[in-house]
Amino acid sequence: MRITNSMITNTMLASINRNKQIMSKLDRQMATGKKVEKPSDDPMVTARALKFRTSVSEIEMYETNAKDSNSWMSISEQAIKNTNEILKRMRELANQGANDTLTSKSRKAIIEEYEQLKEQIMSEANVSYAGRRVFSGYKTDNDLLFDKQVKEKYVIQEVFTSENVEKIEKVYNNRIHDVHRIRLGYKEVVESTPAGTIEGFTVVTKSTADADAYAPSATTVHLIEDTGELIFHKDDVANIPEPLGFSYQKNTFEKGDPKPEHYLHSTNISKSPSEMYNKFVGLTTTTGAVAGGTLDAANQVVIDKDTLLIDGEYRMVGTTTADTVELQKKDGSGTWQTIDTAAIDTTTGEVGFTVGTEKVEIQIEDYTAGDFTAVTDILNFTTAFDASHKQDSMEYQVSYSQTIQVNTMGFDVFTQNMIRDIEEIISYNRGIKDDGSTDDDLKKSLTSKEFNKFIGQLDKHIDNVVNQETKIGAKVNRIELTLSRLKEDNLNVTKLLTQNEDVNMAKTLIEFSSHKAVYNQALAASGQIIQQTLLDFLR
Amino acid sequence: MRSSFFGLNVGAQGLYTARTNLDITGHNISNADTEGYSRQYGVQKAQTPIPYTTRGMVGTGSTIERVDQYRDSYLDYKFRDIQKNVGEYTQKHEMLQQMELIFNEPTEVGFTSHFDNIFKKLQKLSTDTADFASRTSYIDTVKSFTKYLNDAATQLRDLQNEANFGIKTEVDSINTLSEQIALINNQIGNLELTGDKANDLRDERNKLIDKLSKVVGIDVRETKDVNGKENVRITINGQSLVNGNVAHKLKVVPRKNLNNPEDNPDLYDIKWETGRNFYVTDANLRGELKGYMEIRDGNNLNNFKGKVMGTTAALPGATPPVAGTVTVSNTPKDIRHDLPVSGTVKIDNKIVEYTSYSYNDTTKEVTFTLKLPTTPSPTAKNVEIGDSVGFKGIPYYMQKLNQFCRTIAKEFNKIQEAGDGGTGIPFLVNKGYTGTPPLDINVDSSYDKITVDNFSVNDKIVKDVSLLKTKSSDKEGESANDLIMKLLDLRHDNTMFEIGEPDNYMQGLISELAIDTNEINSFKTASAQMEVMVKNQKLSVSDVDLDEEATNLVKYQRAYNMSAKIISVFDEIYNVTINQMGV
């Protein structure tokens, strides 16, 4: 092939340029420390780099979450430990109190300390982490226990089982009597509107000032408002319905009282619009027999879960006006009591009633206009609450598709029974007036027995608290394991990331030097070739 | 009987020949560095001999018959064939590199980091849903993510305009070059009528044609007209660009309607100045023009396509007049329904204007209302908007980004709207979203109005962060975070896109771009190497070599000297004959 001067020059320039390109690339790699600058430099490395980066950022976030949950749980753990100490101190004092020889003055001192300790429990229950109450479930902005006396009206519904019926000793009429009672969640309660009913019983409102407060006649239940008790006649105990739903109202709360919204199915009726707190898993309704009209089995009743339609048998009865119905509830004696009358929305089948202070929305499925036209058109249904508490589970993501519940529900630790038990021992002792009456002497004689009973109750509460503490401890362990694994993961992925995209400096440097040597050689050779033509040798 | 001065004539002839050769060599040397110059040579020949008595013929010396050039037309053809690839791949590579820069990967400010940040902030929010600062910082992060996508869209649009401008520039240079070629064609034709070869003009013409071959794929043919006038004919896609001294010009016309819904307005269509169509999508159209064109219009064959399902006739006379409609479906595949509000549609390759369209979510059909008084042909089969361009250009990436924005918006909104007992408002919307018509998570086409250009966080939520829902029930306390947990799960929801998780989608998109760029780059490098090789072959034939010319210089100088010697010898002979023989 014929080679000309410009060809040599062109080829040489092209080679030198190629060399320069490689050197510039290596130079850039050394300066940035990265193998790729643009995705197209190496699409595979880029794709992997993006994936690794995402992994690292995720792991870092999981670590933050795990640390955060650790702090949260440590705070809860400490509060529970403190509570345990308080309960132990109470038990010590109760041991002293159970001593028959103790004077009433010394017992007063114990009671005074109890009051202090109760306040201490309140501050533990309301403990917060970064401004959020740790025991209040999702309602982190809301104390678990009242931190001062407040006048707020709550309608409360409680559900009891036969386990809640207890036999206690009460002193009245100069004698010690056996009394069968159900203890409500609060003392100082009042009758709700409409009044709470118990199927098969007549409920009568009483106060401890009434001489017959603890002696109801058969098929009568006494609601003692100041102590918050339901008293049954001894012959009726076997007839108590199971489960038993009862509603009542409370207008004033003392410092240290549990807030109803954290413990019970309740409505705060002093707030407008009323705040509904549903602490139960759900409401079940059963549609019973359908009598008359064109109603059929498809006309199921759907009730908003949050309504305060208390347990029982209900029915909707037609009126002479088409599509207008009465809501009726069967009372304790088996008579249907009308609650409210309202018209049905014929397109949606919805009907709204006012029950007490609460608006209740009921929907009748598959409703067609004219289904209710006469008093013979009746739709029966029953309601029942699931009494189990709803766990507000605050979940943190601490690993790939792995979450951990960081919070402990306050009602599991600071149980309503615990607070009521402490309250009762205090009020029992406060009830001794030292007036020399027979009743008072009898009460005094029962004091050590009461303290012994309290010791038994405290033991149960301590067991429960220790149990909760153990649960948290186990979770803290799990988190610590997770944390160390996350640290390792982070290290591994970061290593992979580095291997994938970072430049091997030694290798690059050697490559650079060898290209540089070639480049220098090429320059030197070019200088020689370009200078020489035949003309240089002609004279 | 030969002339007594015959010998002197032969010597003189030698002088002329050597002199001409020296002139040619001088011309070669002085043009050694002229671009496109082909070295020339004299075609030297012995002159016709004359009979010399009975002893045969005697030579009459030499002569330069004509001046020719060293050039291989096959190499020219080959070179131009490669040039069109070099032109196409160089432009594409340059534009693709710019596209890569737009996505800003792999850096700390690219898509992945932005997307990572959203989920980081969500994790933070999940541990403290009531915290005002966590909410605000989450919303701000999503805002900067949408801003990043908006910016990417703006830059892609700028790039499309750049490519569009590139097309105009290429068309201008085609026009200039073709005009110059036609002019030189004319000159060469006239000059060569005498039979001589206009070497330097031919070089000039070849240089122009070489330039043109980089701009656009051309077909070059040398022809002779009836008068024996030589000229060159150049065609593009079989359409004549230069014929003899006539150059056909191209022009650019701004489009009235969008070809791809993602396009910028007023992109150029190329047409011949005579009004004929210029086939931009032809496979033979190569060169820089095609490079720009495919970057600008490349939709990876995913333009609106479908088959006619039914038509209704226009009734222009009715009061009010009724427009004709055509209903289109693309079964079994989904039909595109994110179309320009009005524009043109090709029905069996006939372009018709439509004034509006509607999409039926259940039948998956699009119905166009055509401009009065058009009646669509009831037998029409294929319906199309714009062109199918089998390259992943700007419209393709815009479309992919749109799909990403729409899907992400829908998934986030689905969760957000379920908040507080179904009272949430959409979180990710189109800029200036008012709520009418609503973005309906159950109606796919309602999300068509979200594009990567207008993707943003709902202003209402930005202004009032309490509208950001973190829990599904309004009955729960402030720390309930079930919705945030659901949002966190979205990141690993591998049913969200065909390709899997949202990260996979975008990483896939960036990889596609990276692989394409990488591939185009290797094509570019390969064709550039090929170009160098053929160029060297061409140089090998045509280039001036100074060593060679120096040799020639010496050679012809010697020849000249010797011819002069011949004259001087004959001079001496004549001196003897005339002066000393003494007549």
Coordinates of C-alpha atoms in Angstrom, one line a residue, chain A residues 147-434:
Chain A
D147 CA -53.7 14.6 86.3
K148 CA -56.1 16.9 88.1
Q149 CA -59.7 17.0 89.1
V150 CA -62.0 17.6 86.1
K151 CA -65.7 18.1 85.6
E152 CA -66.4 16.3 82.3
K153 CA -69.4 14.2 81.7
Y154 CA -68.9 10.7 80.3
V155 CA -71.5 8.1 79.4
I156 CA -69.8 4.8 80.0
Q157 CA -70.8 1.3 79.1
E158 CA -69.2 -1.7 80.8
V159 CA -69.6 -5.4 80.0
F160 CA -69.3 -7.9 82.8
T161 CA -69.2 -11.6 83.1
S162 CA -70.0 -13.9 86.0
E163 CA -66.3 -13.6 87.1
N164 CA -66.9 -10.0 88.0
V165 CA -69.6 -11.0 90.6
E166 CA -67.9 -11.1 94.0
K167 CA -69.0 -11.8 97.5
I168 CA -67.8 -9.3 100.1
E169 CA -68.5 -8.5 103.7
K170 CA -70.3 -5.3 104.5
V171 CA -71.2 -3.8 107.9
Y172 CA -74.6 -2.3 108.3
N173 CA -77.5 -2.5 110.8
N174 CA -74.9 -3.5 113.5
R175 CA -74.0 -6.7 111.7
I176 CA -71.6 -8.0 109.2
H177 CA -73.5 -9.1 106.0
D178 CA -72.5 -11.1 102.9
V179 CA -73.1 -8.9 99.9
H180 CA -73.0 -9.9 96.2
R181 CA -71.8 -7.1 94.0
I182 CA -70.3 -6.1 90.7
R183 CA -67.8 -3.3 91.1
L184 CA -68.1 -0.7 88.3
G185 CA -65.0 1.0 86.9
Y186 CA -65.6 4.2 88.9
K187 CA -67.0 5.4 92.2
E188 CA -69.1 8.6 92.3
V189 CA -71.3 7.7 89.3
V190 CA -74.8 8.7 88.4
E191 CA -77.6 7.1 86.5
S192 CA -77.3 7.6 82.7
T193 CA -80.1 8.8 80.4
P194 CA -81.7 6.5 79.4
A195 CA -81.0 4.6 82.5
G196 CA -78.9 1.5 82.3
T197 CA -81.0 -1.7 82.4
I198 CA -80.3 -5.3 83.2
E199 CA -82.5 -7.9 81.7
G200 CA -84.8 -9.6 84.2
F201 CA -84.0 -7.0 86.9
T202 CA -85.2 -3.6 88.1
V203 CA -82.4 -1.2 88.7
V204 CA -82.8 1.2 91.7
T205 CA -80.5 4.0 92.4
K206 CA -79.2 4.2 96.0
S207 CA -76.5 5.8 98.0
T208 CA -74.5 4.4 101.0
A209 CA -76.5 6.8 103.2
D210 CA -79.6 4.7 102.5
A211 CA -80.0 2.0 105.2
D212 CA -81.1 -0.7 102.6
A213 CA -78.4 0.1 100.1
Y214 CA -76.8 -3.3 100.5
A215 CA -80.0 -5.2 100.9
P216 CA -81.9 -5.3 97.6
S217 CA -85.0 -7.4 97.4
A218 CA -85.1 -10.2 94.9
T219 CA -85.1 -9.2 91.1
T220 CA -83.9 -5.8 92.1
V221 CA -80.5 -4.4 91.6
H222 CA -79.2 -1.5 93.6
L223 CA -76.9 0.9 91.8
I224 CA -74.9 2.6 94.7
E225 CA -73.8 5.8 93.1
D226 CA -71.2 7.0 95.6
T227 CA -69.2 3.7 95.7
G228 CA -69.9 2.6 92.1
E229 CA -71.4 -0.8 92.9
L230 CA -74.2 -3.0 91.6
I231 CA -75.7 -5.0 94.5
F232 CA -77.6 -8.2 93.8
H233 CA -79.9 -10.2 96.1
K234 CA -78.2 -13.5 97.1
D235 CA -80.9 -15.5 95.4
D236 CA -80.5 -13.7 92.1
V237 CA -76.8 -14.4 91.6
A238 CA -77.5 -17.5 89.5
N239 CA -79.8 -15.4 87.2
I240 CA -77.4 -12.7 86.3
P241 CA -77.3 -12.4 82.5
E242 CA -74.1 -13.3 80.8
P243 CA -72.6 -11.1 79.5
L244 CA -74.1 -8.2 81.3
G245 CA -73.9 -4.8 79.7
F246 CA -74.6 -1.8 81.9
S247 CA -74.3 1.9 81.2
Y248 CA -73.9 4.8 83.6
Q249 CA -72.7 8.3 83.7
K250 CA -69.9 10.0 85.6
N251 CA -69.7 13.7 85.9
T252 CA -66.5 14.4 88.0
F253 CA -63.1 12.7 87.9
E254 CA -60.5 12.8 90.6
K255 CA -56.8 13.2 90.1
G256 CA -55.4 9.8 89.3
D257 CA -58.7 8.4 87.9
P258 CA -58.2 6.5 84.7
K259 CA -59.4 8.4 81.6
P260 CA -62.5 6.5 80.3
E261 CA -61.4 6.8 76.7
H262 CA -58.4 4.6 77.4
Y263 CA -60.2 1.9 79.3
L264 CA -63.9 1.7 78.5
H265 CA -66.5 2.2 75.8
S266 CA -67.5 5.7 76.5
T267 CA -68.7 9.0 75.2
N268 CA -67.6 12.4 76.4
I269 CA -70.9 14.3 76.3
S270 CA -69.6 17.6 77.6
K271 CA -67.7 18.0 74.4
S272 CA -69.5 19.2 71.3
P273 CA -69.6 17.4 69.0
S274 CA -69.4 14.5 71.4
E275 CA -66.1 12.6 71.2
M276 CA -66.7 8.9 70.8
Y277 CA -64.2 6.5 72.2
N278 CA -64.6 2.9 71.2
K279 CA -62.2 0.7 73.2
F280 CA -63.9 -2.5 72.0
V281 CA -63.1 -4.7 69.1
G282 CA -66.5 -4.5 67.6
L283 CA -70.2 -4.5 67.7
T284 CA -72.1 -7.5 66.4
T285 CA -75.7 -7.3 65.4
T286 CA -78.0 -10.2 64.7
T287 CA -81.2 -9.7 62.9
G288 CA -83.9 -11.8 64.4
A289 CA -87.3 -12.8 63.3
V290 CA -89.0 -10.6 60.8
A291 CA -92.7 -10.2 61.4
G292 CA -95.2 -8.9 58.9
G293 CA -95.0 -6.5 55.9
T294 CA -92.7 -7.2 53.0
L295 CA -89.6 -7.4 55.1
D296 CA -87.5 -10.4 54.5
A297 CA -84.3 -12.1 55.5
A298 CA -82.3 -9.7 53.2
N299 CA -83.2 -6.8 55.4
Q300 CA -80.2 -7.0 57.7
V301 CA -79.4 -4.3 60.1
V302 CA -76.0 -2.5 60.0
I303 CA -75.1 -0.3 62.9
D304 CA -72.1 2.0 63.1
K305 CA -69.6 0.3 65.3
D306 CA -69.1 3.5 67.4
T307 CA -72.7 4.0 68.6
L308 CA -73.6 3.6 72.2
L309 CA -76.5 1.3 71.5
I310 CA -76.1 -0.8 74.6
D311 CA -76.4 -4.5 74.7
G312 CA -79.9 -5.9 74.4
E313 CA -82.8 -6.8 72.2
Y314 CA -84.1 -4.0 69.9
R315 CA -86.7 -3.8 67.2
M316 CA -88.0 -1.3 64.7
V317 CA -91.8 -1.1 64.5
G318 CA -93.7 0.5 61.7
T319 CA -96.2 3.3 62.2
T320 CA -99.2 4.3 60.2
T321 CA -96.9 6.7 58.3
A322 CA -95.1 4.8 55.6
D323 CA -91.3 4.4 56.1
T324 CA -91.4 5.9 59.6
V325 CA -90.4 3.6 62.4
E326 CA -90.1 3.5 66.2
L327 CA -86.9 2.2 67.8
Q328 CA -87.8 0.1 70.8
K329 CA -85.7 -1.7 73.4
K330 CA -86.8 -4.5 75.7
D331 CA -86.4 -3.4 79.3
G332 CA -85.5 -5.5 82.3
S333 CA -89.1 -6.7 82.8
G334 CA -89.5 -7.7 79.1
T335 CA -91.6 -4.7 78.1
W336 CA -90.7 -2.9 74.8
Q337 CA -89.8 0.7 75.6
T338 CA -89.9 3.2 72.7
I339 CA -86.7 5.2 72.4
D340 CA -87.2 7.4 69.4
T341 CA -89.2 7.7 66.1
A342 CA -87.7 8.5 62.8
A343 CA -88.2 8.3 59.0
I344 CA -86.2 6.0 56.8
D345 CA -84.3 7.3 53.8
T346 CA -85.9 5.1 51.2
T347 CA -83.0 5.3 48.7
T348 CA -80.2 4.3 51.1
G349 CA -82.3 2.5 53.8
E350 CA -80.7 4.7 56.5
V351 CA -82.5 5.9 59.6
G352 CA -81.2 8.1 62.4
F353 CA -82.4 7.9 66.0
T354 CA -81.4 9.9 69.1
V355 CA -80.5 7.7 72.0
G356 CA -79.9 9.6 75.1
T357 CA -77.5 12.3 73.8
E358 CA -76.1 10.2 71.0
K359 CA -77.1 10.0 67.4
V360 CA -77.4 6.5 66.2
E361 CA -77.3 5.7 62.5
I362 CA -78.9 2.4 61.5
Q363 CA -78.9 1.1 57.9
I364 CA -81.4 -1.5 56.7
E365 CA -79.9 -3.4 53.8
D366 CA -81.9 -4.1 50.7
Y367 CA -84.6 -1.6 51.8
T368 CA -87.5 -0.7 49.4
A369 CA -89.9 2.1 50.1
G370 CA -93.1 0.9 51.7
D371 CA -91.5 -2.0 53.6
F372 CA -92.7 -0.4 56.8
T373 CA -96.3 0.7 56.6
A374 CA -98.1 -0.6 59.7
V375 CA -97.5 -1.4 63.3
T376 CA -97.4 -5.1 62.4
D377 CA -94.2 -4.5 60.4
I378 CA -91.4 -5.4 62.8
L379 CA -87.7 -5.9 62.4
N380 CA -86.0 -7.4 65.4
F381 CA -82.3 -7.3 66.1
T382 CA -79.9 -7.7 69.0
T383 CA -76.7 -6.0 69.7
A384 CA -73.7 -7.3 71.6
F385 CA -70.3 -5.8 72.3
D386 CA -67.1 -7.7 72.2
A387 CA -65.7 -6.7 75.6
S388 CA -62.0 -7.3 74.7
H389 CA -59.8 -4.3 74.7
K390 CA -58.4 -3.0 71.4
Q391 CA -54.7 -3.0 71.2
D392 CA -53.4 0.2 69.6
S393 CA -50.3 -1.3 68.0
M394 CA -47.6 1.3 67.2
E395 CA -45.5 -0.5 64.6
Y396 CA -42.0 0.5 63.6
Q397 CA -40.3 -1.0 60.6
V398 CA -37.0 -2.3 61.8
S399 CA -36.1 -4.6 58.9
Y400 CA -37.3 -5.7 55.5
S401 CA -41.0 -6.5 56.1
Q402 CA -40.4 -6.8 59.8
T403 CA -42.1 -4.6 62.2
I404 CA -42.1 -4.3 66.0
Q405 CA -44.8 -3.0 68.3
V406 CA -43.0 -0.5 70.5
N407 CA -45.8 0.5 72.8
T408 CA -47.4 -1.2 75.8
M409 CA -51.0 -0.5 76.4
G410 CA -51.5 1.4 79.6
F411 CA -54.7 -0.6 80.5
D412 CA -52.6 -3.7 80.6
V413 CA -50.2 -2.3 83.2
F414 CA -52.2 0.3 85.2
T415 CA -55.3 -1.8 85.3
Q416 CA -58.6 -0.3 86.4
N417 CA -58.8 -3.0 89.1
M418 CA -55.5 -2.0 90.5
I419 CA -56.6 1.6 90.9
R420 CA -60.0 0.6 92.3
D421 CA -58.3 -1.7 94.8
I422 CA -56.1 1.0 96.1
E423 CA -59.0 3.4 96.2
E424 CA -61.1 0.9 98.2
I425 CA -58.5 0.3 100.8
I426 CA -58.2 4.0 101.2
S427 CA -61.9 4.7 101.4
Y428 CA -62.4 1.8 103.7
N429 CA -60.0 3.2 106.2
R430 CA -61.3 6.8 105.7
G431 CA -64.8 5.3 106.4
I432 CA -63.8 4.5 110.0
K433 CA -65.0 7.5 112.0
D434 CA -63.9 6.4 115.6

